[in-house]
PDB file of C-alpha atoms in Angstrom:
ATOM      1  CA  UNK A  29     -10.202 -84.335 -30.672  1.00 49.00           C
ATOM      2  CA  UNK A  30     -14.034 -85.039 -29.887  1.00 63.00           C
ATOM      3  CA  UNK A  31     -13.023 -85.535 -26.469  1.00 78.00           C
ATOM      4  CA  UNK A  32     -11.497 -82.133 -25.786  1.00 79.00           C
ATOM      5  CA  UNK A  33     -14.326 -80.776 -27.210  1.00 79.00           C
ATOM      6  CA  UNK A  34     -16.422 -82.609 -25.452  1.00 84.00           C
ATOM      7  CA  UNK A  35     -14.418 -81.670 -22.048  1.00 84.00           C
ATOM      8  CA  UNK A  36     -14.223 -77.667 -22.994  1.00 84.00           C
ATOM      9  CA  UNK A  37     -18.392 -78.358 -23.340  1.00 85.00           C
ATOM     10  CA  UNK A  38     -18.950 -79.528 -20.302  1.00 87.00           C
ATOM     11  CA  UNK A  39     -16.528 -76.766 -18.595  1.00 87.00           C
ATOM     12  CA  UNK A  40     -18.726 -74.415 -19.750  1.00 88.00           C
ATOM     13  CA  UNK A  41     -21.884 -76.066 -18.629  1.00 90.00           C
ATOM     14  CA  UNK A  42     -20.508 -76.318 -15.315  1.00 89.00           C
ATOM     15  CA  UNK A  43     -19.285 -72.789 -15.366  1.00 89.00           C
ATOM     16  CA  UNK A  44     -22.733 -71.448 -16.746  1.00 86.00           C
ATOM     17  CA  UNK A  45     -24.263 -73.368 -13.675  1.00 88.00           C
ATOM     18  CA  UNK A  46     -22.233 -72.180 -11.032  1.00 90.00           C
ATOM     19  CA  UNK A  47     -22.781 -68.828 -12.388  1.00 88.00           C
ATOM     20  CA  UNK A  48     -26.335 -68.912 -12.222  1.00 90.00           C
ATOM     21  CA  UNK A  49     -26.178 -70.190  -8.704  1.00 89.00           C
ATOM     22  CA  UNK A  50     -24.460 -67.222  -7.698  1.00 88.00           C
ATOM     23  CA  UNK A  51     -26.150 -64.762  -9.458  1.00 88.00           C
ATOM     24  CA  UNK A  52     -29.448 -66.478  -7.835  1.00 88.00           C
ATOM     25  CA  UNK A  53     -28.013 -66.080  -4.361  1.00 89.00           C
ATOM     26  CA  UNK A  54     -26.410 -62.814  -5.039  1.00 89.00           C
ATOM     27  CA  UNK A  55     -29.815 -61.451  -5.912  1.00 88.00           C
ATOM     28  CA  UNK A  56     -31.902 -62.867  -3.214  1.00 89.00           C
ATOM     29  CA  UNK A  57     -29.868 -61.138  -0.844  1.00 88.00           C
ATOM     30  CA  UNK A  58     -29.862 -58.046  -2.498  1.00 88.00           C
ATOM     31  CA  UNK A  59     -33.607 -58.933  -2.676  1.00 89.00           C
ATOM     32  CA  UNK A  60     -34.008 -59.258   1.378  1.00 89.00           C
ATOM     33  CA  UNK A  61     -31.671 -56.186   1.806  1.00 89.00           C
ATOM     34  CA  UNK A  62     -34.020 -54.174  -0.370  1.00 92.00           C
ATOM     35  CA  UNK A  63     -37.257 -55.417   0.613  1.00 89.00           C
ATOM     36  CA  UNK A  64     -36.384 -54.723   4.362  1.00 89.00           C
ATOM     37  CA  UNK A  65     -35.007 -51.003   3.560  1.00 92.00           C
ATOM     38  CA  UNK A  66     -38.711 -50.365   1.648  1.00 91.00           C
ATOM     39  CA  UNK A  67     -40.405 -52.036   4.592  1.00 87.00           C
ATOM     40  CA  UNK A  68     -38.390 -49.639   7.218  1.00 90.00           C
ATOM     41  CA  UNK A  69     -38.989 -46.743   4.666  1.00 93.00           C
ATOM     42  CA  UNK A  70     -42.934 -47.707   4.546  1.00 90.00           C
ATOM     43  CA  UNK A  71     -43.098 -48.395   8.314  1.00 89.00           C
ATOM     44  CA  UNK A  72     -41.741 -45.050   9.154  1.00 93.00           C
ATOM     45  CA  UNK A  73     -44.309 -42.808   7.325  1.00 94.00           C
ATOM     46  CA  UNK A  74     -46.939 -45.218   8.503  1.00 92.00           C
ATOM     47  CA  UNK A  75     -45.851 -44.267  11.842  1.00 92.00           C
ATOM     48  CA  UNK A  76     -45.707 -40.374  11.190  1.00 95.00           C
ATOM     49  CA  UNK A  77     -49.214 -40.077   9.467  1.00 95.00           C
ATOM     50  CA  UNK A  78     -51.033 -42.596  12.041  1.00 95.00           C
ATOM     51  CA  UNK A  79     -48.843 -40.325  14.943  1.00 95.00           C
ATOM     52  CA  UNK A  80     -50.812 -37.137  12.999  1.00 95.00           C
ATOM     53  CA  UNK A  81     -54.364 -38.545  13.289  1.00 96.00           C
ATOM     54  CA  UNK A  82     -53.833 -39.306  16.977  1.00 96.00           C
ATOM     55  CA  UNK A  83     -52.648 -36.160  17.770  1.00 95.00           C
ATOM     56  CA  UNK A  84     -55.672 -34.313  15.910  1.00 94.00           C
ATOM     57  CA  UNK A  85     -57.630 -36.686  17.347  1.00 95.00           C
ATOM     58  CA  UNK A  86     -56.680 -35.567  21.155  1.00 95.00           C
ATOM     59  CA  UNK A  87     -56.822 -32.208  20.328  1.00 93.00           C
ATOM     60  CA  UNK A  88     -59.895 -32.722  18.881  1.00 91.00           C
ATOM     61  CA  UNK A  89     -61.198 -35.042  21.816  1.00 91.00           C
ATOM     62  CA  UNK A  90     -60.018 -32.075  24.656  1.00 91.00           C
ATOM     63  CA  UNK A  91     -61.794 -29.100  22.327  1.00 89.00           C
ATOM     64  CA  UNK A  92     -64.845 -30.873  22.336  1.00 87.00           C
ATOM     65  CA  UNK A  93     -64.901 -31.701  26.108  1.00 86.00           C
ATOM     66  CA  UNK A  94     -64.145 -27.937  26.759  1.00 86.00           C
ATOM     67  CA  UNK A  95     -66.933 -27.178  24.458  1.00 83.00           C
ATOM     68  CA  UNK A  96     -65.112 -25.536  22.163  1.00 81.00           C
ATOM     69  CA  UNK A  97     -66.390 -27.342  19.159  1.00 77.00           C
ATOM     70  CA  UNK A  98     -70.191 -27.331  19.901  1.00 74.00           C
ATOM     71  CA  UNK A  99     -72.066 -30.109  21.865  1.00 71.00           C
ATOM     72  CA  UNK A 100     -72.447 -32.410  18.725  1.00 71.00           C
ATOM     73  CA  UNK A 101     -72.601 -35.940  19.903  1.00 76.00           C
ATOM     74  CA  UNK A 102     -72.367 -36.953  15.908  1.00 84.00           C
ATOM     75  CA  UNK A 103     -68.960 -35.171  15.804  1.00 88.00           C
ATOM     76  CA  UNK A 104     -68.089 -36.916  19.549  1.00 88.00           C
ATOM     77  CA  UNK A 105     -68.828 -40.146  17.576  1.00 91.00           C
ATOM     78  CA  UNK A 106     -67.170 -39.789  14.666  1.00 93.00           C
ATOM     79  CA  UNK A 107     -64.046 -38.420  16.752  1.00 93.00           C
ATOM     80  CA  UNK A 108     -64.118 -41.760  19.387  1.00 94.00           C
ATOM     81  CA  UNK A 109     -64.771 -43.781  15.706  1.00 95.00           C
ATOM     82  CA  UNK A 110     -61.520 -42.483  14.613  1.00 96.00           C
ATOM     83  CA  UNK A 111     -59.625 -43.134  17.705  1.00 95.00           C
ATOM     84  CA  UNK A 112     -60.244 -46.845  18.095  1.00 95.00           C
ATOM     85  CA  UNK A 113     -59.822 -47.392  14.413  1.00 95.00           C
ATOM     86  CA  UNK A 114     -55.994 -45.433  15.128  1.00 95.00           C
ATOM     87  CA  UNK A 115     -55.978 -47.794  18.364  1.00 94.00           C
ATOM     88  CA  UNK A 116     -56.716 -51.124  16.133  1.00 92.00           C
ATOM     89  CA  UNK A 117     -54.156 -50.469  13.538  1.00 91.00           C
ATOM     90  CA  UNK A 118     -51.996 -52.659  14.177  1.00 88.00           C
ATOM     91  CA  UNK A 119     -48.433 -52.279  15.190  1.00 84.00           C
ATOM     92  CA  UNK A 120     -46.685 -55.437  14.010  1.00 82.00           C
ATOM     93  CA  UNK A 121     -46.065 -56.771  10.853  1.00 76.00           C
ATOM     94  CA  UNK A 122     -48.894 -59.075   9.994  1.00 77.00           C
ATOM     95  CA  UNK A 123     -50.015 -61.192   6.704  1.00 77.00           C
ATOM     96  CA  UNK A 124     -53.812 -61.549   7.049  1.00 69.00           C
ATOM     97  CA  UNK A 125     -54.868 -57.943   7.492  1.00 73.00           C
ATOM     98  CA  UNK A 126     -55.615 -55.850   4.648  1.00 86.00           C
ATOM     99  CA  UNK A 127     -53.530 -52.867   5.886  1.00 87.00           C
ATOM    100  CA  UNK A 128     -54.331 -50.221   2.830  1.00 88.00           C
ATOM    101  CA  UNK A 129     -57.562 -50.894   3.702  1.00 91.00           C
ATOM    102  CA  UNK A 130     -57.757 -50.046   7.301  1.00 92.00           C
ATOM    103  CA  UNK A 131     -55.744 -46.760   6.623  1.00 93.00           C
ATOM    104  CA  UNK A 132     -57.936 -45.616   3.483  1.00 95.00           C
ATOM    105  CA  UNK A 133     -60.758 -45.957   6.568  1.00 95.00           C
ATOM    106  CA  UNK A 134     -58.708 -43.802   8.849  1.00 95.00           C
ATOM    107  CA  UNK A 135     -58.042 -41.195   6.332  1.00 95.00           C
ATOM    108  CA  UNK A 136     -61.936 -40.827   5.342  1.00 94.00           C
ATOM    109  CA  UNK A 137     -62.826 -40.304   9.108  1.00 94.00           C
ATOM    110  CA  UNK A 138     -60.344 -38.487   9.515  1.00 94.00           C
ATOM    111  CA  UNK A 139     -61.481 -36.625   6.192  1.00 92.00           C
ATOM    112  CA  UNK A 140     -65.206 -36.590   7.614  1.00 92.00           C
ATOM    113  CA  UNK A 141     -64.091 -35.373  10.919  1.00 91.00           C
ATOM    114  CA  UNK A 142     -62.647 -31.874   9.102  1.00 90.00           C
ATOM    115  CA  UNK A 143     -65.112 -31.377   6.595  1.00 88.00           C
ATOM    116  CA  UNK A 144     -67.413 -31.350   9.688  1.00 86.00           C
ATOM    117  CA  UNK A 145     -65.328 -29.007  11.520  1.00 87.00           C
ATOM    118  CA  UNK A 146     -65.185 -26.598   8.146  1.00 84.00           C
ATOM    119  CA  UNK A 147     -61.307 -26.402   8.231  1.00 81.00           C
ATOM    120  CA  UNK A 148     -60.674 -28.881   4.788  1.00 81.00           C
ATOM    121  CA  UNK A 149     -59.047 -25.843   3.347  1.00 81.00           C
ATOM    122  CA  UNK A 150     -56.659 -25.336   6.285  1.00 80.00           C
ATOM    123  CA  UNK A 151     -55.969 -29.184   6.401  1.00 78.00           C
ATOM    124  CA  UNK A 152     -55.554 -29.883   2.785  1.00 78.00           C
ATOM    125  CA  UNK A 153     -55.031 -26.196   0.908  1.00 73.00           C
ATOM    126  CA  UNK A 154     -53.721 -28.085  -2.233  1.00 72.00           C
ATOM    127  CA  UNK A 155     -57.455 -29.147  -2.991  1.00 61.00           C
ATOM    128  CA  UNK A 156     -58.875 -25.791  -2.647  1.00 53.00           C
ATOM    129  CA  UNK A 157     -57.278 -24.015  -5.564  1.00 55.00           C
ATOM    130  CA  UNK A 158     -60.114 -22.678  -7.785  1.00 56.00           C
ATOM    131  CA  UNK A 159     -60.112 -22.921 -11.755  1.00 51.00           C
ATOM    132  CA  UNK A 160     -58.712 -19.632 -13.579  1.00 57.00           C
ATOM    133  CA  UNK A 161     -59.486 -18.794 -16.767  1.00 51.00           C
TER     134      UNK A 161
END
């Protein structure tokens, strides 16, 4: 009797095991397939909103040169500033680069850029709305 016991024991330590197995590579798949789908997701609006800041930086770059926006060589910095840091960003995957970094840098230029211009309200209307009482 000890012996089918012992038998029925070791079934289910064998079953347990090749049920963890499973489940282990069952969710490291799911893992990859999920971790790729965020990192398409994630690439894509990095894509849009660096696409955004180049574009408002060649408009930008062609209304100054037509003198549209004043003779400022601060603003003709700041613009060029925020072009090679859009130029930089890089457009592969990479592990040693602190990428949140290097877009919270683009977004204040590109921040600086319309507060300088006066148009923060047109660019971001959601942070103009005034206190009511």
């Amino acid at each position: 009797m000890s012996d089918s016991f012992w038998e029925s024991y070791e079934e289910e330590e064998r079953s347990v095991a090749r049920g963890r197995a499973d489940g282990a590579r069952h969710g490291e798949n799911v893992g990859y397939v999920e971790a790729w789908e965020m990192g398409v997701r994630k690439g894509y609006e990095t894509g849009v909103e660096i696409g955004y800041y180049m574009g408002c930086v060649s408009i930008w770059k062609a209304l100054h040169d037509s003198g549209a926006l004043g003779k400022e060589g601060r603003l003709e910095k700041w613009i060029l500033r925020l072009e090679e840091k859009l130029t930089e960003y890089p457009r592969q995957n990479v592990q040693d680069v602190d990428l949140q970094q290097k877009m919270d840098d683009i977004r204040s230029g590109f921040r600086e850029i319309v507060s300088v211009l006066g148009l923060t309200r047109e660019y971001f209307p959601e942070e103009q709305r005034s206190l009511e009482f």
